Short mmCIF file of N, CA, C and O in Angstrom, two decimals:
data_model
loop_
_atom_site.label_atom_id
_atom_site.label_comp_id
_atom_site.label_asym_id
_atom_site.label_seq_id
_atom_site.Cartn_x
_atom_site.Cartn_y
_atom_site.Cartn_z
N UNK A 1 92.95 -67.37 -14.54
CA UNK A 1 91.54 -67.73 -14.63
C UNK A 1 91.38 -69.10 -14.02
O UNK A 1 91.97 -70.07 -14.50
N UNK A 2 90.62 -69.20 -12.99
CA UNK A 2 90.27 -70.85 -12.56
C UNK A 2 88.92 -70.84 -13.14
O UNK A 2 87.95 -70.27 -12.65
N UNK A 3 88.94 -71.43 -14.05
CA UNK A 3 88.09 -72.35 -14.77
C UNK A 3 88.56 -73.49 -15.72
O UNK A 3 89.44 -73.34 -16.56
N UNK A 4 87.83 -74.75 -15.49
CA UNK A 4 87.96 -75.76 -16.46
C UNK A 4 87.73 -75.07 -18.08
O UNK A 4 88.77 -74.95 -18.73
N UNK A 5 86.89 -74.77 -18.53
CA UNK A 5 86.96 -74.35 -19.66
C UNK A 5 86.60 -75.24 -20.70
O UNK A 5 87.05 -75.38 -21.84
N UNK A 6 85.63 -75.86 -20.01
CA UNK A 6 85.18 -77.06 -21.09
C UNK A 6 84.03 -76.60 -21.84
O UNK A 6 83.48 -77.11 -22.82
N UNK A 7 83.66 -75.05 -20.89
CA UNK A 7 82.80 -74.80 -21.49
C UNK A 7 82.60 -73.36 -21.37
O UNK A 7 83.00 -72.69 -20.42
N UNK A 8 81.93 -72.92 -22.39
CA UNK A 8 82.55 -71.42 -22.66
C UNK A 8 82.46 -70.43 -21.23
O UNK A 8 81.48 -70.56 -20.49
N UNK A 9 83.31 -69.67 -20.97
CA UNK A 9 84.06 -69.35 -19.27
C UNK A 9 84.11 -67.95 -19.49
O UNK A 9 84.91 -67.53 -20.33
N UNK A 10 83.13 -66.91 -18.67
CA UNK A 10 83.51 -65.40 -18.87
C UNK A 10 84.40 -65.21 -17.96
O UNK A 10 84.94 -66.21 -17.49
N UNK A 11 84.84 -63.73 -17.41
CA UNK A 11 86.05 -63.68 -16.97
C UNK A 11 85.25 -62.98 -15.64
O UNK A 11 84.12 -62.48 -15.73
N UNK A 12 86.03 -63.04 -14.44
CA UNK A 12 85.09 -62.16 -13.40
C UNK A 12 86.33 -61.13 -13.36
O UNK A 12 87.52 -61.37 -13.21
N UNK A 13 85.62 -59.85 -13.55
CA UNK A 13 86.10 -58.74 -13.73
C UNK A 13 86.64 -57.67 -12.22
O UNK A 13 85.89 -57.41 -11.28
N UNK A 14 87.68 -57.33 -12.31
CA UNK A 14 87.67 -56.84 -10.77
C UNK A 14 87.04 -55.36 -10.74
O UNK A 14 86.73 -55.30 -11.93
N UNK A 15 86.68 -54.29 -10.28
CA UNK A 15 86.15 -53.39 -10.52
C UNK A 15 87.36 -52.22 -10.74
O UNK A 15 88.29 -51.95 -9.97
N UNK A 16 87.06 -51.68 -11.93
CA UNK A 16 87.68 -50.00 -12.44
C UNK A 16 88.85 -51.21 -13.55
O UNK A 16 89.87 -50.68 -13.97
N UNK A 17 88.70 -52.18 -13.79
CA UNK A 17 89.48 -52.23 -14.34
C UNK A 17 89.31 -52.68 -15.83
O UNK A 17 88.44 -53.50 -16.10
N UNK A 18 90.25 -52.08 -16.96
CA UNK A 18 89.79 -51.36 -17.84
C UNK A 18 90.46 -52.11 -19.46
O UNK A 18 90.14 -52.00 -20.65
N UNK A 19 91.33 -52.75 -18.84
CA UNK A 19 92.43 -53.46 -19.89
C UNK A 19 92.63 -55.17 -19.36
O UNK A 19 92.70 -55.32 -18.14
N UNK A 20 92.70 -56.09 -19.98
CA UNK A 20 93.25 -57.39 -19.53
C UNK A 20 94.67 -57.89 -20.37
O UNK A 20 94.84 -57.50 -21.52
N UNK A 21 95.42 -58.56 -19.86
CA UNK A 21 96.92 -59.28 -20.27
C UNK A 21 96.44 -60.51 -19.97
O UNK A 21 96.26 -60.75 -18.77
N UNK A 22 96.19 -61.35 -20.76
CA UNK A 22 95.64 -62.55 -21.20
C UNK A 22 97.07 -63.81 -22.05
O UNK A 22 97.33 -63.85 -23.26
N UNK A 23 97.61 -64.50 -21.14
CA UNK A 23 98.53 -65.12 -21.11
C UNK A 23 98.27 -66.08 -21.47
O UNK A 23 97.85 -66.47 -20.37
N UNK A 24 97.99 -67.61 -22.61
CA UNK A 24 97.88 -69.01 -22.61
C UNK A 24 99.24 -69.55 -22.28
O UNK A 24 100.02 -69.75 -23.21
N UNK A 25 99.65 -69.84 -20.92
CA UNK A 25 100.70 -70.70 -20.23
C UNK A 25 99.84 -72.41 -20.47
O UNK A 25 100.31 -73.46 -20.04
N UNK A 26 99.25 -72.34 -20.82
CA UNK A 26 99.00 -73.93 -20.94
C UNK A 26 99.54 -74.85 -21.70
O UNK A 26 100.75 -74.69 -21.88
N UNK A 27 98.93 -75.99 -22.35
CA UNK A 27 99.64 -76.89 -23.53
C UNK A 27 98.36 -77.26 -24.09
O UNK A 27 98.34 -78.39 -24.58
N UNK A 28 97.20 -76.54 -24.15
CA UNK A 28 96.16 -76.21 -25.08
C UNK A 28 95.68 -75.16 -25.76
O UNK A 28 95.33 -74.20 -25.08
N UNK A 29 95.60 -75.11 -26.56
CA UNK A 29 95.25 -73.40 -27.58
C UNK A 29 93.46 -73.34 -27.08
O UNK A 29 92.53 -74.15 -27.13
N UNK A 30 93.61 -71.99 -26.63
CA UNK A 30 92.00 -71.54 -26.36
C UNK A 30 91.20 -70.70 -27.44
O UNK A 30 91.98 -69.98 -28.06
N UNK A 31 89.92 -70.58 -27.84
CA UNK A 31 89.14 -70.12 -28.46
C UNK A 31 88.82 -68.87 -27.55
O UNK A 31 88.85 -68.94 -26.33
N UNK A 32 88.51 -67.66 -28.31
CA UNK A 32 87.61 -66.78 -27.65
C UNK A 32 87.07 -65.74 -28.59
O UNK A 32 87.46 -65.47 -29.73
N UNK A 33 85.91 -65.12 -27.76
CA UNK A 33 84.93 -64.39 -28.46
C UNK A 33 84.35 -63.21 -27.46
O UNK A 33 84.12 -63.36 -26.26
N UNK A 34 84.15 -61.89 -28.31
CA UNK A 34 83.58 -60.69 -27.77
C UNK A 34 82.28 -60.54 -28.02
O UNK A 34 81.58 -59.80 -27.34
N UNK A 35 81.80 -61.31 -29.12
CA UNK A 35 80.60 -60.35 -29.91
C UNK A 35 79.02 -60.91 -29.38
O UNK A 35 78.07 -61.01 -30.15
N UNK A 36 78.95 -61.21 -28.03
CA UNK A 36 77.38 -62.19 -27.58
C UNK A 36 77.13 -63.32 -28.08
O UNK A 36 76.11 -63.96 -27.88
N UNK A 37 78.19 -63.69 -28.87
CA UNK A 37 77.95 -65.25 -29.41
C UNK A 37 79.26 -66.28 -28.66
O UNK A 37 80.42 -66.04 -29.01
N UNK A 38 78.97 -67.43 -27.63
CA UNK A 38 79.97 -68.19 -27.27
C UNK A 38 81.15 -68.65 -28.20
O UNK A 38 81.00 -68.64 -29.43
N UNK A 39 81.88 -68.91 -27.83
CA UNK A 39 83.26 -69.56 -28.65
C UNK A 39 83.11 -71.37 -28.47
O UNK A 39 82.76 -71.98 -27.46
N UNK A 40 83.39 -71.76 -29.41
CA UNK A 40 83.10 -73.01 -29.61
C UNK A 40 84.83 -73.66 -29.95
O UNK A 40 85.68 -72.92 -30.45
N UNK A 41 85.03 -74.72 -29.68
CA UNK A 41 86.32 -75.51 -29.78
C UNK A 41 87.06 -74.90 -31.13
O UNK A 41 88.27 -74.69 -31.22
N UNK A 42 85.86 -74.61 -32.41
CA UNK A 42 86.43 -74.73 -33.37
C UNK A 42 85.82 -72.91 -34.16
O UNK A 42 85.69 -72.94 -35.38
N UNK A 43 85.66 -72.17 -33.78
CA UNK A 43 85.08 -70.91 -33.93
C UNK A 43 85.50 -69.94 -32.77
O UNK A 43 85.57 -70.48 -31.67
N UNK A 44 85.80 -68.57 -32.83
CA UNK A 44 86.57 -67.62 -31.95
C UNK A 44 87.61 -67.48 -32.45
O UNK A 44 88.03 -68.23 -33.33
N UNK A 45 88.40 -66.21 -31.83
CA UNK A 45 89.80 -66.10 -31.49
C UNK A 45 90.53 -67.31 -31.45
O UNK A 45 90.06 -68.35 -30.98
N UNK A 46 91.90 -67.17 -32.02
CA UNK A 46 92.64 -68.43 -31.52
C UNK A 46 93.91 -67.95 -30.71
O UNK A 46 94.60 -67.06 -31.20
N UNK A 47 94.23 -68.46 -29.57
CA UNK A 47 95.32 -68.26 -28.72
C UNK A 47 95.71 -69.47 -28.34
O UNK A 47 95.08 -70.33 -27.73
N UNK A 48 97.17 -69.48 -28.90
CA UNK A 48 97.84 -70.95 -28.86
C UNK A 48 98.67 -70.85 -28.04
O UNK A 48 99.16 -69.72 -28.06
N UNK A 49 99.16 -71.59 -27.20
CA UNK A 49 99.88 -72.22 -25.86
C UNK A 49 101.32 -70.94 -26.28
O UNK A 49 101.91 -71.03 -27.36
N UNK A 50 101.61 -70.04 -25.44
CA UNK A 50 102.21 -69.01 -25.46
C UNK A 50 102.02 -67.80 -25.86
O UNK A 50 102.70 -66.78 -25.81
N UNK A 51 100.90 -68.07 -26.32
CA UNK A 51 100.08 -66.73 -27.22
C UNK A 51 100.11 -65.79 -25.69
O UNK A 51 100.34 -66.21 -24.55
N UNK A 52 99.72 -64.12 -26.23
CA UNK A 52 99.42 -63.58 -25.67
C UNK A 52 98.24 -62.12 -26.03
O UNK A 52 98.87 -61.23 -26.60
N UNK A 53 97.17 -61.86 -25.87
CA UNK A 53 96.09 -61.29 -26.24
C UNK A 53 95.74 -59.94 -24.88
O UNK A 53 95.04 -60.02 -23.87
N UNK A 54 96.60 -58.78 -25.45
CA UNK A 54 96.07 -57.27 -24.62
C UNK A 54 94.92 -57.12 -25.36
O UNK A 54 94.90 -57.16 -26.59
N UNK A 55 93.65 -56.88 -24.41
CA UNK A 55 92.26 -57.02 -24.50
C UNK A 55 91.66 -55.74 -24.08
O UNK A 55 91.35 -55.72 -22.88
N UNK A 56 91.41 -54.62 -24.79
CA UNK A 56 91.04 -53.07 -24.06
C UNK A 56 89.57 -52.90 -24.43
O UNK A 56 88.98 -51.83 -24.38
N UNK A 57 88.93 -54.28 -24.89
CA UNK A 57 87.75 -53.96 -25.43
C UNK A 57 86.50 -54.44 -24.23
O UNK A 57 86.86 -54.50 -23.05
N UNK A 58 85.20 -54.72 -24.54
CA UNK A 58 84.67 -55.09 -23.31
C UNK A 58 84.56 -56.03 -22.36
O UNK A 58 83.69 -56.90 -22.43
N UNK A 59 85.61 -55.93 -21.17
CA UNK A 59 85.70 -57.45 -20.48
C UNK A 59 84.74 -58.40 -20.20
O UNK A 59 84.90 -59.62 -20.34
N UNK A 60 83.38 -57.67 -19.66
CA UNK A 60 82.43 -58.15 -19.06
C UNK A 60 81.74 -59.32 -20.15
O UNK A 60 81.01 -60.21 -19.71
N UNK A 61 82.08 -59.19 -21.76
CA UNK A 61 81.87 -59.89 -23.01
C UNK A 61 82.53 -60.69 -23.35
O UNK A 61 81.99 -61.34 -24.25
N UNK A 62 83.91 -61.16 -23.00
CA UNK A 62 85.06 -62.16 -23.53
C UNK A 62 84.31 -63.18 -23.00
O UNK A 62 83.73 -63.03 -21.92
N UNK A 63 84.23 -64.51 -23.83
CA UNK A 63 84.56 -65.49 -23.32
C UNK A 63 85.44 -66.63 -23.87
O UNK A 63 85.64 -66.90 -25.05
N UNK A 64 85.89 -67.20 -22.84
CA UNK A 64 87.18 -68.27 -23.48
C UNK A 64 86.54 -70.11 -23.13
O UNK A 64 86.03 -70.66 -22.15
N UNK A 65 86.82 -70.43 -24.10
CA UNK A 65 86.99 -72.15 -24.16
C UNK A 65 87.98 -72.78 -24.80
O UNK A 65 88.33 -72.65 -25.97
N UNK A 66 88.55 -73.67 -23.73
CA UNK A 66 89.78 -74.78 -24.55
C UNK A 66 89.11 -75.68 -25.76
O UNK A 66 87.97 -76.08 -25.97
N UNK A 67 90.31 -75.79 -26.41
CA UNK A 67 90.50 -77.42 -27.54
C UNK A 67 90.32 -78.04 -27.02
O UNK A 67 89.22 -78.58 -27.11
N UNK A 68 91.31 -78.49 -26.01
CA UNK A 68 91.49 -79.62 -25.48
C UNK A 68 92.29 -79.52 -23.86
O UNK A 68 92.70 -78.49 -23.32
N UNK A 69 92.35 -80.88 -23.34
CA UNK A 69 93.00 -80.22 -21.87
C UNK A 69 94.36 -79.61 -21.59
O UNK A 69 95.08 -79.47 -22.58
N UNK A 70 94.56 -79.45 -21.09
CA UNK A 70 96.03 -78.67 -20.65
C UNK A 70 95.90 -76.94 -20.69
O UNK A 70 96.77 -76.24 -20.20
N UNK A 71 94.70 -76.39 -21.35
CA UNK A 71 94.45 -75.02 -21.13
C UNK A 71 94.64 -74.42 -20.14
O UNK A 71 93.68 -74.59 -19.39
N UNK A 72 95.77 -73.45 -19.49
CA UNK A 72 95.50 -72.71 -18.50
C UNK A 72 95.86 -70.68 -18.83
O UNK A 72 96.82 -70.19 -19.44
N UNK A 73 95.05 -70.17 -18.37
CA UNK A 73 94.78 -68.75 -18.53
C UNK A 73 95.65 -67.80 -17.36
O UNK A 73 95.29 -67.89 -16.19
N UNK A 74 96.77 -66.92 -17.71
CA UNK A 74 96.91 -66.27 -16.97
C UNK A 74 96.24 -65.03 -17.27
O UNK A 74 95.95 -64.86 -18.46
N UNK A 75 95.90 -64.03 -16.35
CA UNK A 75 94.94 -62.83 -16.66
C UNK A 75 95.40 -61.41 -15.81
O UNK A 75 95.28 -61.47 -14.59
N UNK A 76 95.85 -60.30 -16.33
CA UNK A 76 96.57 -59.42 -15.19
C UNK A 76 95.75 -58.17 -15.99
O UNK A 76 95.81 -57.73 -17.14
N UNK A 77 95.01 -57.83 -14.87
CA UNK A 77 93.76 -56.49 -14.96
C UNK A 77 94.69 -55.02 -15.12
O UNK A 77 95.88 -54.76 -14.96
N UNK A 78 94.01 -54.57 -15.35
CA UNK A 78 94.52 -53.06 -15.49
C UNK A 78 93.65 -51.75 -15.62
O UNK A 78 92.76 -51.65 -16.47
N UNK A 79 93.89 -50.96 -14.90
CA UNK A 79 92.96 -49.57 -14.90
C UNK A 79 93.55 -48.50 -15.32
O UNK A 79 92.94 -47.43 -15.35
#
């Protein structure tokens, strides 16, 4: 994912694809959320620096925001 993430970050979705592998390789734990309501630093999902989150639910709805800096997102689509 290239985004800063300072502020809540949807995912751009590639087309037909149906599943995400959602990797935190960073040295910040990210927040995230499905349900139309943003994720906030301190509210969402929590995925901490090695975490890993298989996501089969609706992509076009995730969104992710860091704690703090060092957040980085790996993301591998699937159909």
């Amino acid at each position: 994912m290239s985004a800063d993430l300072a502020t809540s970050a949807s995912l751009t979705v590639p087309a037909n694809a149906l599943y995400a592998h959602i990797e935190n390789n960073g040295t910040a734990a990210v927040r995230w959320r499905d349900d139309g309501t943003d994720p906030t630093t301190t509210t969402g999902g929590l995925l901490l620096p090695g975490d890993v989150l298989d996501y089969d639910g609706d992509l076009d709805e995730i969104e992710f925001i860091r704690e703090g800096a060092g957040a980085i997102l790996d993301i591998h689509y699937y159909s």
